[in-house]
Each structure stands twice: as structure tokens, then as C-alpha cells.
Amino acid sequence: MFTSFHAMIPSDAELASQALIEEGNYRFPSFSASDAVTLGLSLRKRFRASSRHSKGKGLVISIQTIAGHTLFACTVGDLGHPAGVGDVSLNSWTSVDSMVEVVRQTGHSSYYVEKSMSAMGKSAKQLGIQGDYIIHGGAFPIWLDNAHCCPIAVVACYSGSSQEDHHLVVTTVRDYLHKINKSEGARMSTSSALGTEMHAPLPSVPIRESTVSSYQRVEVRQFISE
């Protein structure tokens, strides 16, 4: 029974491989400041609806360009609340900035880096990460479909749980991309339908010879700009 239970738990190498697949699957056609705000608010809404938040967990969210410009930043919870509800620790922002820097240096999610280090038994320095950074899941690279040199931005959140923070970011990115693709598909379908209607042949209108002589016939040409 215990053997079967342990067999169900994925290894660090398997978790790292899954994180790498997620990076390849969840890429954006474009990414603007407006996208960052919508994505950040989606993260906030999803966390506030979670059992972790109802149990008093807090969260910090940061979305930055790869150059370091802040596009979105938000705290979910209170710092030093008398009842301790939704508390955010004093080092939460330091932690999330550290995780973002790991993504900048590696081009990979901080969760992938964390699990890869564990699977290979190597330190951050051995993997070429310069500096004393917190290796903790929750920071995810924003890649564009047509840009393969480096991520364009980083979305990150920190609540203290590496796996849950990573899962929160990845599922929110996944659902946001699904919404974008669905909207784009609907727009393309509408454009296609309009194009078909515009290119449909004009109905033939018979000309009565009794009222219009042959030299009075007018040839009608319709120009449709593509």
C-alpha cells in the first residue's frame, strides 16, 4: 500500500519536466500593459476565492517586463492585521522580486529551476545563477509565439507555498490564453463570414428588351478591395 502511495507522487525530475512543458504550451500572441493588468486582476480574484485566502493566507503579485518595468503590483491581505487574517510577511516583496530575477537570468519559471536543482542535486551557482536569490515556485516567464530569444515579461506571486503559487500562476495564464484564443477564433469566424457574404455573386437582373435598347445596356462592375 505504501509503495503504491509513493509511486503516485511525482519526482522532482517529473515536476521539472511538466513545468518545462507548460512554458512551451502557454505562449502569448502579444502582451501589452492592458494584458498585464487583466492577468494580475485575474490572479487576485482567483486567490481571493481560494481556501488558502479564507484560511488567512496573503499574497503579493507582481508583473514586470524583462527589463524591470512594473506593469502590475498588488497585495492581497493585510500586513500586521490584529486578527492575523490575510497576513503578508515583511519579506514577501523581497521574495517575489528575487523569484523574478531568477526568471530573468534563466528564462525559465522559478518552479522549474527549483525542481531541476533538486533533481540534479546542484546549487543555484552551479546552474549559473549569479547572486543570492530565493529559488521558490511562483514566477513564470511570458513568452511570445514569434520571439524565441527571451521572455518579454514575468508574472509572479508569493504566498509562501512554492507548488501552490506556481499552480496559481500557471492555471491563470492558461485560462487567460484560452479566453484570448476563443475571442480570436470568434473574430476570425465573423470576418470569414463577412468576407464570404461580400464576395458572393450579384444576383442576375433580367433586362427587358422592350424598354432598354442594346446600346443602352450598362455593364456593372463591382470593385472589392481585399
mmCIF file of C-alpha atoms in Angstrom:
data_model
loop_
_atom_site.group_PDB
_atom_site.id
_atom_site.type_symbol
_atom_site.label_atom_id
_atom_site.label_comp_id
_atom_site.label_asym_id
_atom_site.label_seq_id
_atom_site.Cartn_x
_atom_site.Cartn_y
_atom_site.Cartn_z
ATOM 1 C CA MET A 1 0.000 0.000 0.000
ATOM 2 C CA PHE A 2 2.793 2.440 0.901
ATOM 3 C CA THR A 3 4.666 1.522 -2.277
ATOM 4 C CA SER A 4 1.617 2.412 -4.378
ATOM 5 C CA PHE A 5 1.160 5.687 -2.496
ATOM 6 C CA HIS A 6 4.746 6.767 -3.077
ATOM 7 C CA ALA A 7 4.515 5.762 -6.734
ATOM 8 C CA MET A 8 1.708 8.305 -7.179
ATOM 9 C CA ILE A 9 3.880 11.204 -6.005
ATOM 10 C CA PRO A 10 5.767 12.711 -8.964
ATOM 11 C CA SER A 11 9.517 13.058 -8.622
ATOM 12 C CA ASP A 12 11.297 16.406 -8.804
ATOM 13 C CA ALA A 13 12.520 15.496 -12.297
ATOM 14 C CA GLU A 14 8.943 14.838 -13.429
ATOM 15 C CA LEU A 15 7.732 18.110 -11.914
ATOM 16 C CA ALA A 16 10.550 19.964 -13.670
ATOM 17 C CA SER A 17 9.631 18.333 -16.987
ATOM 18 C CA GLN A 18 5.979 19.298 -16.523
ATOM 19 C CA ALA A 19 6.963 22.890 -15.751
ATOM 20 C CA LEU A 20 9.044 22.997 -18.941
ATOM 21 C CA ILE A 21 6.088 21.719 -20.987
ATOM 22 C CA GLU A 22 3.905 24.456 -19.508
ATOM 23 C CA GLU A 23 6.404 27.094 -20.599
ATOM 24 C CA GLY A 24 6.259 25.784 -24.163
ATOM 25 C CA ASN A 25 2.473 25.475 -24.267
ATOM 26 C CA TYR A 26 1.445 28.766 -22.698
ATOM 27 C CA ARG A 27 2.793 31.455 -25.021
ATOM 28 C CA PHE A 28 1.139 34.736 -25.932
ATOM 29 C CA PRO A 29 0.409 36.108 -29.416
ATOM 30 C CA SER A 30 1.133 39.557 -27.926
ATOM 31 C CA PHE A 31 1.414 41.074 -24.464
ATOM 32 C CA SER A 32 0.565 44.655 -23.505
ATOM 33 C CA ALA A 33 0.245 46.672 -20.307
ATOM 34 C CA SER A 34 -3.507 46.130 -20.551
ATOM 35 C CA ASP A 35 -2.945 42.352 -20.664
ATOM 36 C CA ALA A 36 -0.765 42.625 -17.562
ATOM 37 C CA VAL A 37 -3.483 44.433 -15.614
ATOM 38 C CA THR A 38 -6.177 41.954 -16.687
ATOM 39 C CA LEU A 39 -3.940 38.998 -15.850
ATOM 40 C CA GLY A 40 -2.988 40.496 -12.483
ATOM 41 C CA LEU A 41 -6.610 41.119 -11.531
ATOM 42 C CA SER A 42 -7.463 37.554 -12.577
ATOM 43 C CA LEU A 43 -4.752 36.255 -10.237
ATOM 44 C CA ARG A 44 -6.093 38.399 -7.407
ATOM 45 C CA LYS A 45 -9.674 37.266 -7.969
ATOM 46 C CA ARG A 46 -8.710 33.588 -8.134
ATOM 47 C CA PHE A 47 -6.649 33.735 -4.962
ATOM 48 C CA ARG A 48 -9.361 35.605 -3.040
ATOM 49 C CA ALA A 49 -11.803 32.815 -3.948
ATOM 50 C CA SER A 50 -9.400 30.102 -2.748
ATOM 51 C CA SER A 51 -9.451 28.199 0.514
ATOM 52 C CA ARG A 52 -5.950 29.461 1.275
ATOM 53 C CA HIS A 53 -7.169 33.047 1.443
ATOM 54 C CA SER A 54 -10.200 32.093 3.544
ATOM 55 C CA LYS A 55 -7.800 30.442 5.988
ATOM 56 C CA GLY A 56 -5.845 33.675 6.394
ATOM 57 C CA LYS A 57 -3.128 33.415 3.748
ATOM 58 C CA GLY A 58 -1.993 36.561 1.957
ATOM 59 C CA LEU A 59 -0.393 37.020 -1.450
ATOM 60 C CA VAL A 60 1.728 39.535 -3.327
ATOM 61 C CA ILE A 61 1.506 39.743 -7.130
ATOM 62 C CA SER A 62 3.995 41.346 -9.482
ATOM 63 C CA ILE A 63 4.097 41.520 -13.279
ATOM 64 C CA GLN A 64 7.213 43.104 -14.754
ATOM 65 C CA THR A 65 8.802 43.478 -18.147
ATOM 66 C CA ILE A 66 12.016 41.571 -18.666
ATOM 67 C CA ALA A 67 13.793 44.954 -18.427
ATOM 68 C CA GLY A 68 12.373 45.525 -14.950
ATOM 69 C CA HIS A 69 9.467 47.919 -15.512
ATOM 70 C CA THR A 70 6.481 47.220 -13.257
ATOM 71 C CA LEU A 71 3.235 46.636 -15.159
ATOM 72 C CA PHE A 72 1.116 45.427 -12.238
ATOM 73 C CA ALA A 73 1.630 45.056 -8.484
ATOM 74 C CA CYS A 74 -0.867 44.114 -5.810
ATOM 75 C CA THR A 75 -1.089 42.835 -2.257
ATOM 76 C CA VAL A 76 -3.930 40.518 -1.247
ATOM 77 C CA GLY A 77 -4.235 40.657 2.511
ATOM 78 C CA ASP A 78 -3.056 42.902 5.312
ATOM 79 C CA LEU A 79 0.319 43.390 6.891
ATOM 80 C CA GLY A 80 0.097 43.372 10.681
ATOM 81 C CA HIS A 81 -3.667 42.871 10.895
ATOM 82 C CA PRO A 82 -4.711 42.441 14.570
ATOM 83 C CA ALA A 83 -6.593 39.229 13.795
ATOM 84 C CA GLY A 84 -3.843 37.904 11.555
ATOM 85 C CA VAL A 85 -6.277 37.480 8.647
ATOM 86 C CA GLY A 86 -4.668 37.570 5.212
ATOM 87 C CA ASP A 87 -1.251 38.426 6.619
ATOM 88 C CA VAL A 88 1.562 39.147 4.189
ATOM 89 C CA SER A 89 5.038 38.722 5.626
ATOM 90 C CA LEU A 90 7.560 41.562 5.722
ATOM 91 C CA ASN A 91 9.827 39.834 3.198
ATOM 92 C CA SER A 92 7.093 38.908 0.694
ATOM 93 C CA TRP A 93 8.043 41.608 -1.819
ATOM 94 C CA THR A 94 11.734 40.799 -1.430
ATOM 95 C CA SER A 95 10.932 37.165 -2.157
ATOM 96 C CA VAL A 96 8.843 37.865 -5.244
ATOM 97 C CA ASP A 97 11.478 40.223 -6.676
ATOM 98 C CA SER A 98 14.095 37.553 -6.081
ATOM 99 C CA MET A 99 11.975 34.977 -7.939
ATOM 100 C CA VAL A 100 11.502 37.369 -10.867
ATOM 101 C CA GLU A 101 15.272 37.800 -11.105
ATOM 102 C CA VAL A 102 15.707 34.017 -11.324
ATOM 103 C CA VAL A 103 13.403 34.000 -14.354
ATOM 104 C CA ARG A 104 15.346 36.897 -15.921
ATOM 105 C CA GLN A 105 18.635 35.030 -15.578
ATOM 106 C CA THR A 106 17.428 31.617 -16.718
ATOM 107 C CA GLY A 107 14.440 32.282 -18.991
ATOM 108 C CA HIS A 108 12.559 29.571 -17.095
ATOM 109 C CA SER A 109 9.945 29.503 -14.353
ATOM 110 C CA SER A 110 11.316 29.636 -10.826
ATOM 111 C CA TYR A 111 9.492 26.358 -10.096
ATOM 112 C CA TYR A 112 11.310 24.635 -12.962
ATOM 113 C CA VAL A 113 14.631 25.929 -11.647
ATOM 114 C CA GLU A 114 13.793 24.821 -8.101
ATOM 115 C CA LYS A 115 12.829 21.292 -9.126
ATOM 116 C CA SER A 116 15.738 20.967 -11.561
ATOM 117 C CA MET A 117 18.186 21.885 -8.804
ATOM 118 C CA SER A 118 16.629 19.296 -6.517
ATOM 119 C CA ALA A 119 16.562 16.584 -9.197
ATOM 120 C CA MET A 120 20.209 17.137 -10.199
ATOM 121 C CA GLY A 121 21.471 17.844 -6.692
ATOM 122 C CA LYS A 122 23.061 21.116 -7.795
ATOM 123 C CA SER A 123 23.172 24.567 -6.286
ATOM 124 C CA ALA A 124 21.995 27.777 -7.931
ATOM 125 C CA LYS A 125 25.598 28.805 -8.505
ATOM 126 C CA GLN A 126 26.351 25.513 -10.241
ATOM 127 C CA LEU A 127 23.460 26.206 -12.599
ATOM 128 C CA GLY A 128 24.958 29.588 -13.457
ATOM 129 C CA ILE A 129 22.602 31.763 -11.399
ATOM 130 C CA GLN A 130 24.599 34.754 -10.207
ATOM 131 C CA GLY A 131 23.584 36.280 -6.897
ATOM 132 C CA ASP A 132 21.920 35.200 -3.685
ATOM 133 C CA TYR A 133 18.326 34.670 -4.790
ATOM 134 C CA ILE A 134 15.371 32.794 -3.345
ATOM 135 C CA ILE A 135 14.577 29.787 -5.531
ATOM 136 C CA HIS A 136 10.853 29.398 -4.982
ATOM 137 C CA GLY A 137 7.993 28.485 -7.322
ATOM 138 C CA GLY A 138 5.585 31.203 -8.405
ATOM 139 C CA ALA A 139 7.385 33.236 -11.092
ATOM 140 C CA PHE A 140 6.541 32.355 -14.694
ATOM 141 C CA PRO A 141 8.003 33.734 -17.952
ATOM 142 C CA ILE A 142 5.745 35.436 -20.502
ATOM 143 C CA TRP A 143 6.932 34.256 -23.904
ATOM 144 C CA LEU A 144 5.653 35.451 -27.261
ATOM 145 C CA ASP A 145 4.906 32.990 -30.053
ATOM 146 C CA ASN A 146 7.189 34.769 -32.513
ATOM 147 C CA ALA A 147 10.013 35.770 -30.136
ATOM 148 C CA HIS A 148 12.374 32.975 -29.128
ATOM 149 C CA CYS A 149 15.347 34.914 -27.764
ATOM 150 C CA CYS A 150 13.986 35.701 -24.292
ATOM 151 C CA PRO A 151 10.714 36.212 -22.388
ATOM 152 C CA ILE A 152 9.064 39.599 -22.756
ATOM 153 C CA ALA A 153 7.798 39.736 -19.160
ATOM 154 C CA VAL A 154 7.471 37.821 -15.885
ATOM 155 C CA VAL A 155 4.330 37.173 -13.848
ATOM 156 C CA ALA A 156 4.934 36.205 -10.225
ATOM 157 C CA CYS A 157 3.117 35.694 -6.965
ATOM 158 C CA TYR A 158 4.261 34.723 -3.495
ATOM 159 C CA SER A 159 2.329 33.336 -0.553
ATOM 160 C CA GLY A 160 4.966 31.014 0.888
ATOM 161 C CA SER A 161 3.877 27.788 -0.870
ATOM 162 C CA SER A 162 6.093 27.019 -3.858
ATOM 163 C CA GLN A 163 3.884 24.443 -5.566
ATOM 164 C CA GLU A 164 0.591 26.241 -4.918
ATOM 165 C CA ASP A 165 1.965 29.584 -6.074
ATOM 166 C CA HIS A 166 3.240 28.020 -9.287
ATOM 167 C CA HIS A 167 -0.079 26.279 -9.871
ATOM 168 C CA LEU A 168 -1.992 29.527 -9.298
ATOM 169 C CA VAL A 169 0.077 31.417 -11.864
ATOM 170 C CA VAL A 170 0.073 28.649 -14.471
ATOM 171 C CA THR A 171 -3.671 27.974 -14.332
ATOM 172 C CA THR A 172 -4.446 31.697 -14.508
ATOM 173 C CA VAL A 173 -2.145 32.140 -17.522
ATOM 174 C CA ARG A 174 -3.662 29.062 -19.155
ATOM 175 C CA ASP A 175 -7.227 30.279 -18.708
ATOM 176 C CA TYR A 176 -6.364 33.785 -19.880
ATOM 177 C CA LEU A 177 -4.771 32.419 -23.059
ATOM 178 C CA HIS A 178 -7.798 30.197 -23.622
ATOM 179 C CA LYS A 179 -10.007 33.280 -23.398
ATOM 180 C CA ILE A 180 -7.793 35.166 -25.864
ATOM 181 C CA ASN A 181 -7.783 32.276 -28.339
ATOM 182 C CA LYS A 182 -11.542 31.867 -28.041
ATOM 183 C CA SER A 183 -12.114 35.574 -28.726
ATOM 184 C CA GLU A 184 -9.706 35.496 -31.660
ATOM 185 C CA GLY A 185 -11.437 32.422 -33.081
ATOM 186 C CA ALA A 186 -14.824 34.130 -32.853
ATOM 187 C CA ARG A 187 -13.425 37.251 -34.533
ATOM 188 C CA MET A 188 -11.898 35.219 -37.369
ATOM 189 C CA SER A 189 -15.167 33.328 -37.884
ATOM 190 C CA THR A 190 -17.078 36.610 -38.106
ATOM 191 C CA SER A 191 -14.550 38.065 -40.549
ATOM 192 C CA SER A 192 -14.700 34.932 -42.663
ATOM 193 C CA ALA A 193 -18.496 35.027 -42.764
ATOM 194 C CA LEU A 194 -18.483 38.697 -43.751
ATOM 195 C CA GLY A 195 -15.889 38.023 -46.426
ATOM 196 C CA THR A 196 -17.972 35.226 -47.900
ATOM 197 C CA GLU A 197 -21.019 37.479 -47.954
ATOM 198 C CA MET A 198 -19.118 40.320 -49.618
ATOM 199 C CA HIS A 199 -17.675 38.036 -52.299
ATOM 200 C CA ALA A 200 -20.987 36.356 -53.085
ATOM 201 C CA PRO A 201 -22.030 36.763 -56.777
ATOM 202 C CA LEU A 202 -24.537 39.503 -57.511
ATOM 203 C CA PRO A 203 -27.994 38.287 -58.479
ATOM 204 C CA SER A 204 -28.756 38.418 -62.167
ATOM 205 C CA VAL A 205 -31.360 41.015 -63.104
ATOM 206 C CA PRO A 206 -33.014 40.402 -66.485
ATOM 207 C CA ILE A 207 -33.198 43.391 -68.820
ATOM 208 C CA ARG A 208 -36.400 43.852 -70.701
ATOM 209 C CA GLU A 209 -35.646 44.404 -74.389
ATOM 210 C CA SER A 210 -38.860 46.355 -74.825
ATOM 211 C CA THR A 211 -37.693 49.193 -72.619
ATOM 212 C CA VAL A 212 -33.887 49.134 -72.951
ATOM 213 C CA SER A 213 -32.215 49.024 -76.339
ATOM 214 C CA SER A 214 -28.992 47.118 -76.889
ATOM 215 C CA TYR A 215 -26.766 50.216 -76.959
ATOM 216 C CA GLN A 216 -28.219 51.402 -73.640
ATOM 217 C CA ARG A 217 -27.135 48.331 -71.655
ATOM 218 C CA VAL A 218 -24.733 49.185 -68.899
ATOM 219 C CA GLU A 219 -22.040 46.831 -67.760
ATOM 220 C CA VAL A 220 -21.807 46.946 -63.986
ATOM 221 C CA ARG A 221 -18.505 46.231 -62.367
ATOM 222 C CA GLN A 222 -18.005 45.934 -58.667
ATOM 223 C CA PHE A 223 -14.571 46.514 -57.189
ATOM 224 C CA ILE A 224 -13.978 44.962 -53.821
ATOM 225 C CA SER A 225 -10.754 45.892 -52.164
ATOM 226 C CA GLU A 226 -9.185 42.903 -50.494
#
